[in-house]
XYZ file of N, CA and C in Angstrom:
693
model
N 32.244 1.756 63.940
C 31.218 1.807 62.896
C 30.378 3.068 63.090
N 30.248 3.877 62.062
C 29.493 5.122 62.170
C 28.023 4.864 61.888
N 27.192 5.627 62.580
C 25.752 5.499 62.367
C 25.367 6.163 61.053
N 24.656 5.460 60.240
C 24.182 5.988 58.970
C 22.709 6.361 59.110
N 22.298 7.507 58.546
C 20.877 7.852 58.607
C 20.064 6.825 57.850
N 18.880 6.512 58.340
C 18.059 5.510 57.649
C 17.705 5.978 56.248
N 17.690 5.038 55.332
C 17.354 5.368 53.947
C 15.895 5.798 53.856
N 15.638 6.789 53.007
C 14.269 7.265 52.836
C 13.475 6.268 52.004
N 12.227 6.109 52.366
C 11.369 5.272 51.537
C 10.881 6.080 50.335
N 10.148 5.427 49.458
C 9.730 6.079 48.210
C 8.902 7.327 48.481
N 8.028 7.261 49.439
C 7.171 8.405 49.749
C 7.995 9.587 50.233
N 8.978 9.300 51.082
C 9.835 10.371 51.600
C 10.689 10.972 50.493
N 11.177 10.128 49.585
C 11.976 10.638 48.467
C 11.147 11.556 47.577
N 9.927 11.166 47.297
C 9.052 11.992 46.468
C 8.739 13.321 47.153
N 8.536 13.273 48.461
C 8.250 14.507 49.194
C 9.465 15.435 49.164
N 10.655 14.878 49.373
C 11.875 15.688 49.340
C 12.091 16.283 47.951
N 11.814 15.496 46.915
C 11.962 15.991 45.547
C 10.978 17.127 45.278
N 9.745 16.960 45.715
C 8.743 18.013 45.519
C 9.120 19.269 46.285
N 9.664 19.094 47.477
C 10.088 20.240 48.288
C 11.147 21.049 47.543
N 12.127 20.356 46.959
C 13.169 21.051 46.191
C 12.577 21.736 44.958
N 11.616 21.081 44.320
C 10.974 21.686 43.149
C 10.192 22.937 43.536
N 9.594 22.929 44.714
C 8.897 24.124 45.205
C 9.891 25.263 45.392
N 11.045 24.955 45.974
C 12.079 25.978 46.145
C 12.515 26.536 44.794
N 12.823 25.637 43.860
C 13.312 26.074 42.545
C 12.254 26.889 41.802
N 11.018 26.431 41.833
C 9.951 27.139 41.124
C 9.668 28.490 41.768
N 9.748 28.550 43.082
C 9.527 29.818 43.784
C 10.604 30.824 43.414
N 11.847 30.380 43.406
C 12.940 31.280 43.024
C 12.803 31.715 41.563
N 12.330 30.828 40.709
C 12.149 31.181 39.301
C 11.128 32.310 39.155
N 10.056 32.246 39.934
C 9.045 33.307 39.897
C 9.626 34.609 40.424
N 10.351 34.527 41.538
C 10.950 35.727 42.133
C 11.962 36.347 41.180
N 12.825 35.516 40.598
C 13.858 36.032 39.690
C 13.242 36.701 38.464
N 12.116 36.185 38.010
C 11.501 36.705 36.790
C 10.630 37.931 37.043
N 9.885 37.917 38.159
C 8.878 38.962 38.362
C 8.980 39.687 39.702
N 9.740 39.154 40.634
C 9.825 39.764 41.948
C 9.008 38.998 42.972
N 9.310 39.226 44.248
C 8.660 38.466 45.313
C 7.165 38.759 45.379
N 6.750 39.944 44.927
C 5.325 40.286 44.963
C 4.498 39.347 44.087
N 5.138 38.732 43.080
C 4.415 37.853 42.159
C 4.267 36.438 42.698
N 4.939 36.146 43.798
C 4.895 34.789 44.345
C 3.680 34.627 45.254
N 2.824 33.734 44.882
C 1.682 33.358 45.714
C 1.559 31.844 45.661
N 0.818 31.290 46.583
C 0.620 29.844 46.560
C -0.075 29.435 45.265
N -1.042 30.241 44.826
C -1.766 29.918 43.589
C -0.841 29.975 42.377
N -0.013 31.035 42.301
C 0.909 31.160 41.167
C 1.928 30.028 41.170
N 2.411 29.681 42.342
C 3.368 28.582 42.452
C 2.729 27.273 42.014
N 1.513 27.029 42.478
C 0.818 25.791 42.113
C 0.627 25.700 40.603
N 0.247 26.821 39.973
C 0.067 26.809 38.513
C 1.369 26.491 37.792
N 2.470 27.075 38.268
C 3.758 26.858 37.597
C 4.239 25.420 37.719
N 3.764 24.720 38.748
C 4.191 23.343 38.983
C 3.135 22.327 38.557
N 2.023 22.811 38.015
C 0.915 21.924 37.641
C 0.432 21.126 38.846
N 0.370 21.815 39.978
C -0.144 21.226 41.207
C -1.390 21.997 41.626
N -2.114 21.444 42.573
C -3.227 22.179 43.162
C -2.712 22.984 44.345
N -3.372 24.090 44.649
C -2.961 24.905 45.795
C -3.002 24.106 47.095
N -4.053 23.296 47.347
C -4.049 22.496 48.577
C -2.836 21.571 48.688
N -2.340 21.084 47.544
C -1.156 20.217 47.580
C 0.068 20.991 48.044
N 0.198 22.254 47.611
C 1.327 23.082 48.052
C 1.220 23.380 49.540
N -0.008 23.580 50.014
C -0.205 23.885 51.435
C 0.213 22.725 52.338
N 0.347 21.550 51.786
C 0.844 20.430 52.592
C 2.328 20.590 52.915
N 3.000 21.461 52.161
C 4.424 21.707 52.392
C 4.656 23.014 53.148
N 3.854 24.011 52.855
C 3.969 25.304 53.532
C 2.567 25.787 53.901
N 2.335 26.112 55.162
C 0.984 26.477 55.598
C 0.505 27.830 55.087
N 1.425 28.664 54.606
C 1.044 29.997 54.146
C 2.122 30.556 53.228
N 1.777 31.628 52.526
C 2.758 32.324 51.697
C 3.880 32.881 52.561
N 3.537 33.430 53.726
C 4.561 33.984 54.613
C 5.560 32.913 55.032
N 5.069 31.708 55.313
C 5.969 30.617 55.702
C 6.885 30.241 54.547
N 6.350 30.238 53.343
C 7.162 29.924 52.161
C 8.247 30.972 51.968
N 7.874 32.244 52.040
C 8.852 33.309 51.840
C 9.897 33.288 52.940
N 9.488 33.031 54.178
C 10.455 32.951 55.276
C 11.483 31.862 55.002
N 11.035 30.735 54.464
C 11.962 29.651 54.117
C 12.902 30.076 53.000
N 12.377 30.762 51.992
C 13.211 31.206 50.873
C 14.224 32.251 51.315
N 13.836 33.092 52.256
C 14.768 34.085 52.801
C 15.919 33.386 53.514
N 15.593 32.410 54.361
C 16.637 31.661 55.067
C 17.561 30.953 54.084
N 16.988 30.345 53.067
C 17.787 29.637 52.065
C 18.681 30.609 51.303
N 18.166 31.785 50.981
C 18.965 32.789 50.266
C 20.104 33.293 51.136
N 19.834 33.521 52.408
C 20.899 33.916 53.331
C 21.999 32.854 53.370
N 21.595 31.589 53.399
C 22.573 30.503 53.424
C 23.432 30.524 52.164
N 22.805 30.726 51.019
C 23.546 30.747 49.756
C 24.506 31.927 49.696
N 24.053 33.093 50.148
C 24.915 34.273 50.163
C 26.084 34.075 51.115
N 25.805 33.571 52.312
C 26.867 33.357 53.294
C 27.878 32.330 52.802
N 27.406 31.282 52.146
C 28.312 30.264 51.604
C 29.213 30.858 50.532
N 28.643 31.679 49.662
C 29.443 32.317 48.609
C 30.527 33.199 49.212
N 30.189 33.940 50.258
C 31.162 34.820 50.903
C 32.259 34.021 51.600
N 31.859 32.981 52.313
C 32.837 32.169 53.043
C 33.792 31.461 52.089
N 33.248 30.891 51.025
C 34.090 30.172 50.065
C 35.052 31.117 49.359
N 34.593 32.320 49.048
C 35.447 33.271 48.335
C 36.630 33.720 49.169
N 36.459 33.763 50.482
C 37.518 34.279 51.353
C 38.353 33.177 51.978
N 38.139 31.925 51.574
C 38.932 30.827 52.117
C 40.382 30.943 51.663
N 41.250 30.367 52.456
C 42.664 30.336 52.090
C 43.521 31.049 53.108
N 44.040 30.291 54.073
C 44.820 30.885 55.156
C 46.101 31.545 54.656
N 46.583 31.157 53.474
C 47.835 31.730 52.966
C 47.646 33.150 52.437
N 46.417 33.524 52.142
C 46.160 34.878 51.664
C 46.200 35.857 52.830
N 46.640 37.075 52.548
C 46.661 38.109 53.577
C 45.232 38.468 53.964
N 45.009 38.816 55.249
C 43.659 39.172 55.688
C 43.027 40.282 54.856
N 43.821 41.286 54.443
C 43.265 42.371 53.622
C 42.708 41.838 52.310
N 43.441 40.904 51.701
C 42.979 40.310 50.446
C 41.699 39.527 50.662
N 41.624 38.807 51.763
C 40.438 38.002 52.050
C 39.223 38.879 52.320
N 39.435 40.036 52.950
C 38.328 40.978 53.147
C 37.772 41.413 51.796
N 38.662 41.757 50.879
C 38.223 42.187 49.548
C 37.471 41.068 48.821
N 37.960 39.844 48.939
C 37.305 38.721 48.276
C 35.928 38.455 48.873
N 35.823 38.549 50.188
C 34.547 38.338 50.863
C 33.520 39.381 50.414
N 33.949 40.637 50.384
C 33.051 41.723 49.982
C 32.679 41.601 48.504
N 33.643 41.235 47.672
C 33.363 41.062 46.241
C 32.321 39.971 46.016
N 32.385 38.908 46.816
C 31.408 37.826 46.693
C 30.012 38.307 47.078
N 29.940 39.185 48.080
C 28.659 39.771 48.491
C 28.042 40.532 47.320
N 28.846 41.384 46.705
C 28.346 42.184 45.576
C 27.989 41.296 44.390
N 28.833 40.333 44.069
C 28.575 39.459 42.923
C 27.252 38.704 43.098
N 27.015 38.190 44.319
C 25.777 37.445 44.566
C 24.574 38.364 44.392
N 24.679 39.581 44.912
C 23.574 40.534 44.795
C 23.276 40.870 43.338
N 24.316 41.038 42.533
C 24.111 41.375 41.122
C 23.533 40.201 40.336
N 23.887 38.989 40.739
C 23.364 37.804 40.044
C 21.941 37.462 40.483
N 21.591 37.865 41.709
C 20.269 37.537 42.261
C 19.617 38.816 42.789
N 19.388 39.748 41.902
C 18.927 41.083 42.291
C 17.640 41.041 43.114
N 16.677 40.281 42.652
C 15.386 40.278 43.338
C 15.437 39.463 44.627
N 16.258 38.445 44.678
C 16.424 37.716 45.942
C 17.108 38.614 46.972
N 18.089 39.385 46.520
C 18.789 40.309 47.417
C 17.805 41.324 47.987
N 16.937 41.861 47.137
C 15.929 42.789 47.624
C 14.990 42.134 48.617
N 14.669 40.868 48.393
C 13.789 40.132 49.299
C 14.394 39.996 50.692
N 15.714 39.843 50.760
C 16.370 39.638 52.048
C 16.171 40.812 52.991
N 16.114 42.012 52.445
C 16.090 43.200 53.293
C 14.747 43.932 53.251
N 13.739 43.291 52.666
C 12.408 43.893 52.618
C 11.668 43.588 53.912
N 10.789 44.508 54.306
C 9.942 44.270 55.474
C 8.908 43.224 55.112
N 8.697 42.277 56.026
C 7.750 41.202 55.767
C 6.695 41.148 56.858
N 5.620 40.439 56.573
C 4.570 40.265 57.570
C 5.155 39.620 58.812
N 4.772 40.134 59.977
C 5.304 39.605 61.228
C 6.496 40.365 61.738
N 7.048 41.265 60.923
C 8.164 42.099 61.361
C 7.592 43.338 62.039
N 7.405 43.256 63.326
C 6.813 44.370 64.054
C 7.819 45.469 64.299
N 7.337 46.698 64.590
C 8.247 47.804 64.890
C 9.053 47.520 66.142
N 10.360 47.756 66.039
C 11.219 47.528 67.193
C 11.563 46.076 67.426
N 11.052 45.204 66.593
C 11.324 43.776 66.751
C 12.727 43.454 66.266
N 13.529 42.807 67.104
C 14.903 42.472 66.734
C 14.892 41.394 65.663
N 15.659 41.564 64.584
C 15.702 40.548 63.541
C 16.364 39.279 64.050
N 15.899 38.155 63.531
C 16.481 36.881 63.934
C 17.886 36.749 63.370
N 18.700 35.961 64.054
C 20.029 35.677 63.542
C 19.893 34.903 62.229
N 20.758 35.211 61.292
C 20.712 34.565 59.986
C 22.079 33.973 59.670
N 22.146 33.076 58.660
C 23.456 32.563 58.257
C 24.415 33.657 57.833
N 23.884 34.818 57.405
C 24.761 35.919 57.019
C 25.575 36.414 58.206
N 25.049 36.231 59.423
C 25.810 36.629 60.604
C 27.108 35.826 60.726
N 27.102 34.590 60.242
C 28.325 33.786 60.260
C 29.381 34.409 59.356
N 28.961 34.860 58.178
C 29.898 35.527 57.273
C 30.360 36.846 57.868
N 29.461 37.538 58.572
C 29.829 38.781 59.235
C 30.872 38.501 60.311
N 30.713 37.389 61.017
C 31.708 37.003 62.010
C 33.064 36.752 61.382
N 33.071 36.174 60.183
C 34.333 35.957 59.467
C 34.980 37.286 59.112
N 34.175 38.266 58.688
C 34.710 39.599 58.396
C 35.344 40.196 59.643
N 34.684 40.050 60.784
C 35.243 40.559 62.043
C 36.579 39.892 62.333
N 36.649 38.575 62.170
C 37.895 37.851 62.440
C 39.035 38.352 61.556
N 38.744 38.605 60.292
C 39.776 39.098 59.376
C 40.245 40.489 59.783
N 39.322 41.332 60.215
C 39.698 42.684 60.639
C 40.482 42.653 61.943
N 40.138 41.737 62.833
C 40.919 41.574 64.064
C 42.344 41.160 63.724
N 42.492 40.261 62.737
C 43.833 39.835 62.320
C 44.621 41.007 61.755
N 43.948 41.905 61.032
C 44.625 43.101 60.516
C 45.009 44.021 61.657
N 44.109 44.202 62.603
C 44.377 45.100 63.726
C 45.532 44.591 64.577
N 45.655 43.284 64.695
C 46.717 42.707 65.521
C 48.103 43.013 64.976
N 48.186 43.388 63.701
C 49.494 43.696 63.106
C 49.838 45.174 63.214
N 48.940 45.971 63.794
C 49.166 47.416 63.881
C 49.044 47.878 65.326
N 49.888 48.826 65.742
C 49.839 49.327 67.116
C 48.721 50.351 67.295
N 47.484 49.911 67.095
C 46.356 50.842 67.172
C 45.603 50.669 68.479
N 44.916 51.727 68.893
C 44.075 51.644 70.068
C 42.840 50.824 69.770
N 42.225 50.288 70.825
C 41.090 49.408 70.609
C 39.750 50.091 70.690
N 39.702 51.356 71.130
C 38.426 52.027 71.309
C 38.207 53.097 70.244
N 36.974 53.586 70.181
C 36.626 54.615 69.204
C 36.758 56.019 69.771
N 36.845 56.127 71.097
C 36.859 57.436 71.739
C 35.483 57.872 72.207
N 34.458 57.107 71.872
C 33.081 57.382 72.297
C 32.653 56.249 73.227
N 32.550 56.533 74.517
C 32.297 55.458 75.489
C 30.941 54.792 75.259
N 29.943 55.598 74.950
C 28.619 55.020 74.704
C 28.649 54.108 73.487
N 29.264 54.587 72.415
C 29.368 53.776 71.202
C 30.193 52.528 71.456
N 31.272 52.660 72.225
C 32.098 51.490 72.530
C 31.268 50.412 73.219
N 30.404 50.829 74.145
C 29.546 49.863 74.832
C 28.586 49.179 73.872
N 28.025 49.953 72.964
C 27.118 49.380 71.967
C 27.854 48.418 71.041
N 29.080 48.776 70.682
C 29.869 47.914 69.804
C 30.242 46.611 70.490
N 30.506 46.678 71.786
C 30.817 45.444 72.525
C 29.586 44.534 72.572
N 28.409 45.125 72.747
C 27.183 44.323 72.734
C 26.969 43.690 71.360
N 27.243 44.459 70.319
C 27.096 43.923 68.965
C 28.061 42.765 68.738
N 29.316 42.931 69.170
C 30.309 41.864 69.016
C 29.891 40.622 69.792
N 29.296 40.834 70.970
C 28.801 39.708 71.768
C 27.728 38.950 70.983
N 26.839 39.690 70.323
C 25.775 39.058 69.538
C 26.335 38.294 68.346
N 27.514 38.693 67.876
C 28.171 38.001 66.767
C 29.052 36.855 67.253
N 28.948 36.534 68.555
C 29.769 35.481 69.166
C 31.248 35.819 69.089
N 31.562 37.115 69.163
C 32.948 37.591 69.153
C 33.139 38.562 70.324
N 32.957 38.090 71.573
C 32.957 39.000 72.727
C 34.281 39.702 72.974
N 35.393 39.140 72.481
C 36.703 39.747 72.734
C 37.070 40.799 71.694
N 36.192 41.048 70.740
C 36.496 41.996 69.666
C 36.545 43.421 70.196
N 37.627 44.130 69.868
C 37.758 45.527 70.284
C 36.770 46.391 69.503
N 36.292 47.485 70.120
C 35.316 48.347 69.446
C 35.761 48.837 68.075
N 37.050 49.112 67.904
C 37.498 49.605 66.591
C 37.294 48.560 65.503
N 37.586 47.318 65.801
C 37.397 46.255 64.810
C 35.919 46.068 64.507
N 35.081 46.153 65.543
C 33.641 46.047 65.328
C 33.142 47.203 64.470
N 33.660 48.404 64.734
C 33.274 49.568 63.934
C 33.645 49.370 62.471
N 34.865 48.915 62.229
C 35.319 48.707 60.849
C 34.422 47.706 60.128
N 34.030 46.632 60.827
C 33.163 45.627 60.206
C 31.802 46.219 59.854
N 31.221 46.966 60.787
C 29.901 47.553 60.546
C 29.969 48.594 59.436
N 31.019 49.413 59.453
C 31.167 50.441 58.417
C 31.299 49.797 57.040
N 32.130 48.760 56.934
C 32.295 48.091 55.642
C 30.963 47.530 55.167
N 30.259 46.826 56.050
C 29.021 46.182 55.627
C 27.963 47.210 55.238
N 27.790 48.260 56.048
C 26.749 49.242 55.738
C 27.077 50.031 54.474
N 28.343 50.390 54.298
C 28.718 51.138 53.096
C 28.569 50.265 51.846
N 29.015 49.022 51.948
C 28.903 48.122 50.796
C 27.430 47.865 50.474
N 26.635 47.629 51.502
C 25.206 47.402 51.281
C 24.566 48.610 50.597
N 24.940 49.800 51.041
C 24.391 51.005 50.434
C 24.789 51.164 48.980
N 26.062 50.947 48.696
C 26.540 51.087 47.312
C 25.889 50.042 46.408
N 25.839 48.792 46.884
C 25.240 47.729 46.078
C 23.752 48.001 45.848
N 23.059 48.453 46.881
C 21.629 48.741 46.737
C 21.399 49.841 45.707
N 22.236 50.871 45.737
C 22.126 51.934 44.731
C 22.475 51.412 43.341
N 23.487 50.555 43.286
C 23.874 49.983 41.994
C 22.723 49.188 41.382
N 21.987 48.468 42.221
C 20.881 47.663 41.722
C 19.728 48.514 41.203
N 19.628 49.745 41.673
C 18.587 50.641 41.161
C 18.965 51.239 39.819
N 20.223 51.050 39.407
C 20.681 51.585 38.134
C 21.242 52.983 38.218
N 21.478 53.462 39.454
C 21.919 54.848 39.605
C 23.294 55.090 38.990
N 24.112 54.034 38.876
C 25.444 54.204 38.298
C 25.481 53.887 36.802
N 24.334 53.504 36.243
C 24.293 53.194 34.809
C 24.586 54.451 33.988
N 25.316 54.243 32.905
C 25.639 55.340 31.978
C 26.394 56.480 32.663
N 27.097 56.144 33.725
C 27.927 57.150 34.390
C 29.353 56.613 34.469
N 30.269 57.501 34.776
C 31.672 57.096 34.786
C 32.096 56.494 36.119
N 31.235 56.530 37.123
C 31.587 56.010 38.446
C 31.447 54.495 38.458
N 32.484 53.811 38.924
C 32.460 52.359 39.044
C 32.169 51.988 40.494
N 31.113 51.219 40.698
C 30.713 50.843 42.049
C 31.825 50.096 42.781
N 32.530 49.222 42.068
C 33.577 48.441 42.726
C 34.696 49.326 43.253
N 35.013 50.397 42.538
C 36.053 51.313 43.018
C 35.590 52.045 44.277
N 34.320 52.393 44.342
C 33.787 53.003 45.557
C 33.884 52.033 46.732
N 33.555 50.777 46.466
C 33.625 49.760 47.516
C 35.061 49.577 47.991
N 36.004 49.491 47.064
C 37.417 49.348 47.442
C 37.868 50.524 48.306
N 37.408 51.726 47.958
C 37.768 52.908 48.739
C 37.204 52.819 50.149
N 35.977 52.360 50.281
C 35.368 52.236 51.608
C 36.104 51.198 52.453
N 36.524 50.108 51.832
C 37.296 49.098 52.565
C 38.616 49.692 53.041
N 39.304 50.397 52.151
C 40.580 51.022 52.520
C 40.392 52.023 53.658
N 39.330 52.820 53.600
C 39.081 53.809 54.648
C 38.811 53.139 55.992
N 38.039 52.055 55.972
C 37.729 51.351 57.217
C 38.980 50.725 57.817
N 39.825 50.150 56.973
C 41.058 49.540 57.471
C 42.021 50.615 57.964
N 42.047 51.765 57.297
C 42.889 52.873 57.767
C 42.442 53.320 59.154
N 41.136 53.437 59.364
C 40.616 53.785 60.689
C 41.021 52.736 61.717
N 40.966 51.478 61.301
C 41.267 50.371 62.208
C 42.719 50.382 62.658
N 43.621 50.739 61.750
C 45.058 50.619 62.038
C 45.725 51.946 62.369
N 44.977 53.051 62.283
C 45.579 54.363 62.566
C 45.950 54.475 64.039
N 47.056 55.129 64.313
C 47.507 55.300 65.698
C 46.906 56.564 66.288
């Protein structure tokens, strides 16, 4: 017999419902006007609540935004993981699907995407960022690149001993300690290049031009995989 969680009483159900409504209303404000427009007072007005009532759920605006950032990371990571599922697909195809999901989510949630990478209160200089659910998706990208590398007779190092050491530390932080530096490099290059292209795309820099952002992204993926598998 499996243990079942105790059923919530009416008060707990109402609190959980209000919590979800706070999340939804907060995202609605961010999607419409940007994170700068989100305040406890603005949120309370949109929900026909008093500000003190909202403070019973979140002690400050910073705490609310931190929660929304974590939730957004979870949604982005889930979209990436689901898009790349399917063991029958070739690893190269799954890499493309994972990256495409990253871009699609960013384009659908432009202001949430900007919120994820904005500096926030409490982010001190030199302070290491906390691990996020996106790191799980990053780990999946590493695994796919390792699978690609395993099919090619390529060397495992970059040729730069200092960089190789840094890459091994990075792989350790991703819970992938056995990852060769070349695979770690390919993962970082793909993510940074894609992030850069998507960020520029969101500013409208490619609007009314003949350059297609997705083609640039595909080229960067191909270049990273070529580096990974080159002898």
